[in-house]
């Protein structure tokens, strides 16, 4: 069993590298910043050992730092899971990256027909982003905990035109992965939840990772998510919004430990072959949402993060109460994750977060 070294004990009780100490100090600065999180946790996995660096609190009402086994919403890192499902179907010959919405889901808007699977996976589709729609905002205002079917999500933007000609530019759209999930269901005749179980959760041995759509509460123990606040602790958002409204774009619940396991499996070819990965790693200029450390580039359900200490590959995520990042080396042997229990920050706080993430890459790679 892989050992866990928890770096949240008094000085002298755990040996830390200078890079790991820098990560811890960076997380502490985030927690103590105006508008910063109540707690923060990073995991750094090298073969045979996962180092956990944790500060602050997982629950503002009681003592206790976030732990590697605590549940949390992984937000848009879930897009990498839908990418794993799609590329798995490509490997099986059931799907082509050049297949279009019109060929695979003719029931979807005709104006979207020319958009390809490849373009949805690397966000060059031009599909209107449903999280910017009036329907999404109305749902959040009037019935945030209410269930929304994926077809209902599509209805919010069904009349929306493409933002640009498919393949002509990059623009992050949460609708891309909703359509990918609907395509996967149509091709296989299986619910998307079942596909995640069969293609991702079981092969990667993710026993604490789930895909809730009706359940709003998190399994215990869990990291509470909060609204950002410059004056005390913000509102608890843990159960503010039904995950159904994120579906294949961001509904997955996991833990920091299992998030690291997933991203190593993703890069380590547990779900598809080298041929699909070569296609996946054809990058275009584009940032994840929020941006990760260093220079960001977009591949197929994967981002490349080029930092001063080296390059890693992964995904970020943003959900009410949670901002996430998971990345791995190209061979899938090392991984790093960061979790803050606030939504994605902006401005100087985002710069601080990206700086901590870059330092975590240095610690991961021993530089």
Tab-separated table of C-alpha atoms in Angstrom:
chain	number	residue	atom	x	y	z
A	1	UNK	CA	0.000	0.000	0.000
A	2	UNK	CA	1.323	3.431	-0.962
A	3	UNK	CA	2.420	5.430	2.055
A	4	UNK	CA	1.054	8.855	2.877
A	5	UNK	CA	3.297	11.519	4.394
A	6	UNK	CA	1.151	14.289	5.859
A	7	UNK	CA	2.918	17.648	5.919
A	8	UNK	CA	0.768	19.409	8.485
A	9	UNK	CA	2.612	18.530	11.657
A	10	UNK	CA	4.950	20.727	13.734
A	11	UNK	CA	8.422	21.422	12.341
A	12	UNK	CA	10.877	18.617	12.899
A	13	UNK	CA	8.288	15.810	12.914
A	14	UNK	CA	8.241	15.399	9.126
A	15	UNK	CA	11.163	15.875	6.781
A	16	UNK	CA	10.252	18.273	4.013
A	17	UNK	CA	12.146	19.308	0.913
A	18	UNK	CA	12.569	23.007	0.335
A	19	UNK	CA	10.157	22.769	-2.595
A	20	UNK	CA	7.520	21.096	-0.425
A	21	UNK	CA	7.968	23.723	2.266
A	22	UNK	CA	7.456	26.370	-0.401
A	23	UNK	CA	4.198	24.694	-1.433
A	24	UNK	CA	3.001	24.637	2.168
A	25	UNK	CA	3.900	28.288	2.698
A	26	UNK	CA	2.138	29.172	-0.539
A	27	UNK	CA	-1.036	27.396	0.544
A	28	UNK	CA	-0.877	29.155	3.910
A	29	UNK	CA	-0.608	32.517	2.144
A	30	UNK	CA	-3.716	31.650	0.137
A	31	UNK	CA	-5.672	30.732	3.271
A	32	UNK	CA	-4.628	33.947	4.986
A	33	UNK	CA	-5.339	36.172	1.971
A	34	UNK	CA	-8.448	38.336	1.705
A	35	UNK	CA	-11.033	36.263	-0.138
A	36	UNK	CA	-8.906	33.154	0.286
A	37	UNK	CA	-10.110	29.629	1.084
A	38	UNK	CA	-10.894	28.225	4.516
A	39	UNK	CA	-8.612	25.313	3.706
A	40	UNK	CA	-6.315	24.012	0.993
A	41	UNK	CA	-4.674	20.693	0.216
A	42	UNK	CA	-2.077	19.514	-2.282
A	43	UNK	CA	-0.995	15.952	-3.049
A	44	UNK	CA	2.336	15.159	-4.669
A	45	UNK	CA	2.747	11.565	-5.806
A	46	UNK	CA	6.055	10.018	-6.725
A	47	UNK	CA	6.431	6.252	-7.236
A	48	UNK	CA	5.854	4.588	-3.885
A	49	UNK	CA	4.802	7.649	-1.886
A	50	UNK	CA	2.145	10.336	-1.836
A	51	UNK	CA	3.001	13.483	0.089
A	52	UNK	CA	0.003	15.406	1.404
A	53	UNK	CA	0.367	19.106	2.210
A	54	UNK	CA	-2.676	20.469	4.016
A	55	UNK	CA	-3.468	23.783	5.700
A	56	UNK	CA	-6.489	25.544	7.146
A	57	UNK	CA	-9.769	23.713	7.734
A	58	UNK	CA	-12.054	21.464	5.757
A	59	UNK	CA	-14.970	22.762	7.859
A	60	UNK	CA	-14.936	26.346	9.102
A	61	UNK	CA	-16.969	25.379	12.191
A	62	UNK	CA	-14.485	22.900	13.612
A	63	UNK	CA	-10.785	22.119	13.681
A	64	UNK	CA	-9.338	19.696	11.180
A	65	UNK	CA	-7.353	20.140	7.990
A	66	UNK	CA	-8.513	18.765	4.643
A	67	UNK	CA	-7.425	15.138	4.207
A	68	UNK	CA	-6.498	13.086	1.166
A	69	UNK	CA	-9.484	10.802	1.726
A	70	UNK	CA	-12.078	13.558	2.115
A	71	UNK	CA	-14.769	13.804	-0.550
A	72	UNK	CA	-15.156	16.901	-2.707
A	73	UNK	CA	-16.619	18.051	-6.014
A	74	UNK	CA	-13.944	17.800	-8.692
A	75	UNK	CA	-15.700	20.292	-10.989
A	76	UNK	CA	-14.407	20.431	-14.567
A	77	UNK	CA	-11.678	17.879	-13.961
A	78	UNK	CA	-14.670	15.641	-14.754
A	79	UNK	CA	-14.159	16.658	-18.392
A	80	UNK	CA	-11.039	14.499	-18.420
A	81	UNK	CA	-13.236	11.567	-17.347
A	82	UNK	CA	-15.576	12.175	-20.295
A	83	UNK	CA	-12.481	12.425	-22.470
A	84	UNK	CA	-11.400	9.017	-21.178
A	85	UNK	CA	-14.786	7.567	-22.151
A	86	UNK	CA	-14.674	9.141	-25.629
A	87	UNK	CA	-11.100	8.054	-26.378
A	88	UNK	CA	-11.893	4.571	-25.097
A	89	UNK	CA	-14.708	4.372	-27.666
A	90	UNK	CA	-12.260	5.579	-30.330
A	91	UNK	CA	-9.883	2.779	-29.393
A	92	UNK	CA	-12.728	0.275	-29.694
A	93	UNK	CA	-13.521	1.576	-33.179
A	94	UNK	CA	-17.003	2.699	-32.171
A	95	UNK	CA	-16.240	6.381	-32.524
A	96	UNK	CA	-14.027	8.536	-34.735
A	97	UNK	CA	-12.630	11.901	-33.736
A	98	UNK	CA	-13.870	13.192	-37.091
A	99	UNK	CA	-17.453	12.035	-36.539
A	100	UNK	CA	-19.853	14.967	-36.308
A	101	UNK	CA	-22.835	15.845	-34.162
A	102	UNK	CA	-25.055	15.617	-37.232
A	103	UNK	CA	-23.947	12.029	-37.846
A	104	UNK	CA	-24.062	10.892	-34.230
A	105	UNK	CA	-26.903	12.912	-32.677
A	106	UNK	CA	-29.144	14.274	-35.467
A	107	UNK	CA	-31.701	15.118	-32.779
A	108	UNK	CA	-29.470	17.997	-31.622
A	109	UNK	CA	-29.684	21.432	-33.282
A	110	UNK	CA	-29.020	21.351	-37.021
A	111	UNK	CA	-26.785	24.391	-36.689
A	112	UNK	CA	-24.376	22.249	-34.692
A	113	UNK	CA	-24.297	19.388	-37.210
A	114	UNK	CA	-20.809	20.057	-38.623
A	115	UNK	CA	-19.074	20.088	-35.221
A	116	UNK	CA	-16.735	17.106	-34.768
A	117	UNK	CA	-15.869	15.046	-31.720
A	118	UNK	CA	-12.292	16.336	-31.923
A	119	UNK	CA	-13.484	19.937	-31.859
A	120	UNK	CA	-15.638	19.349	-28.798
A	121	UNK	CA	-12.820	17.636	-26.937
A	122	UNK	CA	-10.383	20.505	-27.533
A	123	UNK	CA	-12.975	23.310	-27.215
A	124	UNK	CA	-12.725	24.544	-30.798
A	125	UNK	CA	-16.360	23.637	-31.522
A	126	UNK	CA	-18.017	27.023	-31.195
A	127	UNK	CA	-20.914	25.463	-29.250
A	128	UNK	CA	-22.638	28.067	-27.040
A	129	UNK	CA	-21.653	27.632	-23.384
A	130	UNK	CA	-24.765	26.746	-21.402
A	131	UNK	CA	-23.303	28.170	-18.175
A	132	UNK	CA	-23.649	31.609	-19.774
A	133	UNK	CA	-27.289	31.083	-20.768
A	134	UNK	CA	-30.395	32.687	-19.305
A	135	UNK	CA	-31.794	29.218	-18.569
A	136	UNK	CA	-28.802	28.292	-16.437
A	137	UNK	CA	-28.983	31.515	-14.434
A	138	UNK	CA	-32.721	31.165	-13.948
A	139	UNK	CA	-32.243	27.605	-12.657
A	140	UNK	CA	-29.553	28.770	-10.232
A	141	UNK	CA	-31.749	31.594	-8.972
A	142	UNK	CA	-35.094	29.798	-8.684
A	143	UNK	CA	-34.319	26.115	-8.078
A	144	UNK	CA	-30.567	25.584	-7.616
A	145	UNK	CA	-31.025	22.191	-5.924
A	146	UNK	CA	-33.484	20.926	-8.538
A	147	UNK	CA	-32.645	18.061	-10.893
A	148	UNK	CA	-31.855	18.933	-14.502
A	149	UNK	CA	-31.624	16.220	-17.175
A	150	UNK	CA	-28.814	16.562	-19.747
A	151	UNK	CA	-31.425	17.157	-22.435
A	152	UNK	CA	-32.683	20.031	-20.281
A	153	UNK	CA	-29.194	21.492	-20.252
A	154	UNK	CA	-29.158	21.350	-24.049
A	155	UNK	CA	-32.553	23.092	-24.111
A	156	UNK	CA	-30.966	26.137	-22.465
A	157	UNK	CA	-28.831	26.698	-25.581
A	158	UNK	CA	-30.810	24.810	-28.239
A	159	UNK	CA	-31.602	28.037	-30.064
A	160	UNK	CA	-28.057	29.328	-29.707
A	161	UNK	CA	-25.949	29.714	-32.827
A	162	UNK	CA	-22.334	28.620	-33.019
A	163	UNK	CA	-20.006	31.286	-31.635
A	164	UNK	CA	-17.622	30.747	-34.548
A	165	UNK	CA	-16.896	28.375	-37.410
A	166	UNK	CA	-15.924	24.957	-35.969
A	167	UNK	CA	-12.166	24.533	-35.721
A	168	UNK	CA	-11.388	28.191	-36.390
A	169	UNK	CA	-10.513	29.214	-32.808
A	170	UNK	CA	-10.400	28.080	-29.186
A	171	UNK	CA	-13.124	28.953	-26.685
A	172	UNK	CA	-13.858	26.928	-23.556
A	173	UNK	CA	-17.458	25.682	-23.543
A	174	UNK	CA	-19.080	23.464	-20.932
A	175	UNK	CA	-21.613	22.354	-23.538
A	176	UNK	CA	-18.896	20.399	-25.363
A	177	UNK	CA	-18.756	17.672	-22.733
A	178	UNK	CA	-22.512	17.474	-22.286
A	179	UNK	CA	-22.756	16.561	-25.973
A	180	UNK	CA	-19.861	14.098	-25.658
A	181	UNK	CA	-21.743	12.334	-22.855
A	182	UNK	CA	-24.944	12.194	-24.915
A	183	UNK	CA	-23.014	10.775	-27.882
A	184	UNK	CA	-21.423	8.094	-25.683
A	185	UNK	CA	-24.849	7.065	-24.389
A	186	UNK	CA	-26.289	6.850	-27.903
A	187	UNK	CA	-23.389	4.771	-29.258
A	188	UNK	CA	-23.358	2.266	-26.414
A	189	UNK	CA	-26.979	2.192	-25.286
A	190	UNK	CA	-25.698	2.590	-21.722
A	191	UNK	CA	-26.257	5.399	-19.207
A	192	UNK	CA	-23.261	7.705	-18.864
A	193	UNK	CA	-22.990	6.715	-15.186
A	194	UNK	CA	-22.507	3.069	-16.212
A	195	UNK	CA	-19.890	4.028	-18.794
A	196	UNK	CA	-17.897	5.877	-16.142
A	197	UNK	CA	-18.042	2.800	-13.900
A	198	UNK	CA	-16.983	0.389	-16.636
A	199	UNK	CA	-14.409	2.505	-18.454
A	200	UNK	CA	-12.869	4.615	-15.687
A	201	UNK	CA	-13.827	3.919	-12.062
A	202	UNK	CA	-13.278	0.151	-12.012
A	203	UNK	CA	-10.127	-0.044	-14.175
A	204	UNK	CA	-8.491	2.734	-12.116
A	205	UNK	CA	-9.813	1.230	-8.844
A	206	UNK	CA	-11.525	4.442	-7.835
A	207	UNK	CA	-13.659	3.259	-4.911
A	208	UNK	CA	-14.487	6.692	-3.466
A	209	UNK	CA	-15.306	8.351	-6.782
A	210	UNK	CA	-18.958	8.685	-7.812
A	211	UNK	CA	-21.193	10.409	-10.338
A	212	UNK	CA	-24.154	11.813	-8.371
A	213	UNK	CA	-26.917	13.601	-10.236
A	214	UNK	CA	-29.857	13.286	-7.828
A	215	UNK	CA	-27.900	13.236	-4.555
A	216	UNK	CA	-26.825	16.709	-3.466
A	217	UNK	CA	-25.110	15.879	-0.170
A	218	UNK	CA	-21.519	14.605	-0.207
A	219	UNK	CA	-20.465	11.274	1.320
A	220	UNK	CA	-18.607	11.687	4.592
A	221	UNK	CA	-16.012	12.713	5.387
A	222	UNK	CA	-15.990	15.680	3.027
A	223	UNK	CA	-14.406	19.059	2.442
A	224	UNK	CA	-16.947	21.862	2.809
A	225	UNK	CA	-17.135	24.332	-0.057
A	226	UNK	CA	-17.554	28.044	0.638
A	227	UNK	CA	-18.251	31.283	-1.161
A	228	UNK	CA	-15.284	33.610	-1.304
A	229	UNK	CA	-15.459	36.399	1.260
A	230	UNK	CA	-13.136	39.218	2.222
A	231	UNK	CA	-14.937	39.585	5.550
A	232	UNK	CA	-15.009	36.340	7.524
A	233	UNK	CA	-16.149	33.006	6.167
A	234	UNK	CA	-18.415	32.968	3.134
A	235	UNK	CA	-21.656	31.005	2.844
A	236	UNK	CA	-21.388	27.210	2.817
A	237	UNK	CA	-22.020	26.165	-0.796
A	238	UNK	CA	-21.452	22.426	-0.362
A	239	UNK	CA	-25.058	21.607	-1.214
A	240	UNK	CA	-26.048	24.859	-2.905
A	241	UNK	CA	-26.242	23.549	-6.469
A	242	UNK	CA	-27.457	20.232	-7.847
A	243	UNK	CA	-24.611	18.429	-9.636
A	244	UNK	CA	-27.111	17.382	-12.304
A	245	UNK	CA	-26.660	20.794	-13.913
A	246	UNK	CA	-23.012	19.938	-14.541
A	247	UNK	CA	-23.521	16.290	-15.641
A	248	UNK	CA	-20.650	15.070	-17.874
A	249	UNK	CA	-19.086	18.511	-17.628
A	250	UNK	CA	-18.513	18.517	-13.867
A	251	UNK	CA	-20.713	16.361	-11.607
A	252	UNK	CA	-18.144	13.860	-10.324
A	253	UNK	CA	-17.301	13.573	-6.611
A	254	UNK	CA	-13.916	12.177	-5.583
A	255	UNK	CA	-11.079	12.685	-3.087
A	256	UNK	CA	-7.650	14.315	-3.453
A	257	UNK	CA	-6.016	10.875	-3.305
A	258	UNK	CA	-8.246	9.338	-5.965
A	259	UNK	CA	-8.036	12.431	-8.160
A	260	UNK	CA	-4.288	11.828	-8.296
A	261	UNK	CA	-4.859	8.157	-9.058
A	262	UNK	CA	-7.172	9.067	-11.934
A	263	UNK	CA	-4.852	11.562	-13.595
A	264	UNK	CA	-1.943	9.089	-13.451
A	265	UNK	CA	-4.177	6.415	-14.987
A	266	UNK	CA	-5.315	8.881	-17.653
A	267	UNK	CA	-1.779	9.687	-18.763
A	268	UNK	CA	-0.659	6.117	-18.114
A	269	UNK	CA	-2.915	4.710	-20.869
A	270	UNK	CA	-5.230	2.680	-18.664
A	271	UNK	CA	-8.295	3.771	-20.644
A	272	UNK	CA	-7.049	3.928	-24.238
A	273	UNK	CA	-3.900	3.303	-26.270
A	274	UNK	CA	-0.866	5.264	-27.415
A	275	UNK	CA	-2.527	5.938	-30.783
A	276	UNK	CA	-5.363	7.849	-29.118
A	277	UNK	CA	-2.921	9.650	-26.838
A	278	UNK	CA	-0.956	10.899	-29.849
A	279	UNK	CA	-4.153	12.500	-31.109
A	280	UNK	CA	-4.950	13.771	-27.618
A	281	UNK	CA	-1.606	15.540	-27.374
A	282	UNK	CA	-2.023	17.683	-30.471
A	283	UNK	CA	-2.227	21.006	-28.657
A	284	UNK	CA	-3.689	24.367	-29.632
A	285	UNK	CA	-3.322	27.673	-27.755
A	286	UNK	CA	-5.919	27.804	-24.988
A	287	UNK	CA	-6.244	27.890	-21.205
A	288	UNK	CA	-8.202	25.638	-18.902
A	289	UNK	CA	-10.855	27.263	-16.709
A	290	UNK	CA	-9.431	28.592	-14.468
A	291	UNK	CA	-5.938	28.735	-15.994
A	292	UNK	CA	-3.420	26.336	-14.544
A	293	UNK	CA	0.256	27.079	-13.878
A	294	UNK	CA	2.661	28.264	-16.541
A	295	UNK	CA	1.793	28.337	-20.222
A	296	UNK	CA	-1.486	26.535	-20.959
A	297	UNK	CA	-2.307	24.680	-24.186
A	298	UNK	CA	-5.409	22.634	-25.023
A	299	UNK	CA	-5.421	19.028	-26.212
A	300	UNK	CA	-8.298	16.542	-26.283
A	301	UNK	CA	-9.885	16.704	-22.801
A	302	UNK	CA	-6.399	17.506	-21.534
A	303	UNK	CA	-4.284	20.619	-20.983
A	304	UNK	CA	-0.540	21.020	-21.127
A	305	UNK	CA	1.044	23.149	-18.408
A	306	UNK	CA	4.579	24.271	-19.230
A	307	UNK	CA	6.262	25.612	-16.100
A	308	UNK	CA	9.793	26.703	-15.236
A	309	UNK	CA	10.491	23.311	-13.657
A	310	UNK	CA	8.928	21.130	-16.354
A	311	UNK	CA	5.752	20.149	-18.141
A	312	UNK	CA	2.737	18.320	-16.754
A	313	UNK	CA	-0.642	17.434	-18.252
A	314	UNK	CA	-4.077	17.603	-16.673
A	315	UNK	CA	-7.150	19.723	-16.050
A	316	UNK	CA	-8.500	22.406	-13.724
A	317	UNK	CA	-12.033	22.799	-12.422
A	318	UNK	CA	-14.377	25.346	-10.892
A	319	UNK	CA	-17.664	24.642	-9.068
A	320	UNK	CA	-19.459	26.634	-6.342
A	321	UNK	CA	-17.224	26.103	-3.306
A	322	UNK	CA	-14.361	24.278	-5.044
A	323	UNK	CA	-11.440	25.022	-7.346
A	324	UNK	CA	-9.423	22.016	-8.488
A	325	UNK	CA	-6.299	21.065	-10.400
A	326	UNK	CA	-4.923	17.628	-11.232
A	327	UNK	CA	-1.903	16.950	-13.424
A	328	UNK	CA	0.543	14.179	-14.212
A	329	UNK	CA	3.831	13.644	-15.959
A	330	UNK	CA	3.521	12.332	-19.515
A	331	UNK	CA	4.274	8.752	-18.447
A	332	UNK	CA	1.628	8.716	-15.719
A	333	UNK	CA	4.105	7.934	-12.941
A	334	UNK	CA	3.925	11.188	-10.997
A	335	UNK	CA	0.976	13.415	-10.200
A	336	UNK	CA	0.054	16.594	-8.389
A	337	UNK	CA	-3.316	17.926	-7.245
A	338	UNK	CA	-4.481	21.093	-5.521
A	339	UNK	CA	-7.874	21.738	-3.919
A	340	UNK	CA	-9.186	24.988	-2.440
A	341	UNK	CA	-12.636	25.153	-0.847
A	342	UNK	CA	-13.754	28.318	-2.620
A	343	UNK	CA	-14.773	28.909	-6.244
A	344	UNK	CA	-12.021	29.831	-8.688
A	345	UNK	CA	-10.327	33.048	-7.587
A	346	UNK	CA	-9.404	35.899	-9.892
A	347	UNK	CA	-6.863	38.681	-9.992
A	348	UNK	CA	-3.992	38.545	-7.515
A	349	UNK	CA	-5.428	35.530	-5.691
A	350	UNK	CA	-5.472	33.506	-8.921
A	351	UNK	CA	-1.880	34.516	-9.585
A	352	UNK	CA	-0.964	33.283	-6.103
A	353	UNK	CA	-2.720	29.980	-6.748
A	354	UNK	CA	-0.970	29.467	-10.085
A	355	UNK	CA	2.346	30.281	-8.391
A	356	UNK	CA	1.711	27.606	-5.739
A	357	UNK	CA	0.795	25.115	-8.452
A	358	UNK	CA	3.990	25.885	-10.336
A	359	UNK	CA	5.960	25.359	-7.119
A	360	UNK	CA	4.167	22.037	-6.660
A	361	UNK	CA	5.398	20.981	-10.102
A	362	UNK	CA	8.939	21.810	-8.966
A	363	UNK	CA	8.412	19.641	-5.876
A	364	UNK	CA	6.939	16.856	-8.006
A	365	UNK	CA	9.905	16.822	-10.361
A	366	UNK	CA	12.522	17.319	-7.646
A	367	UNK	CA	13.666	20.740	-8.857
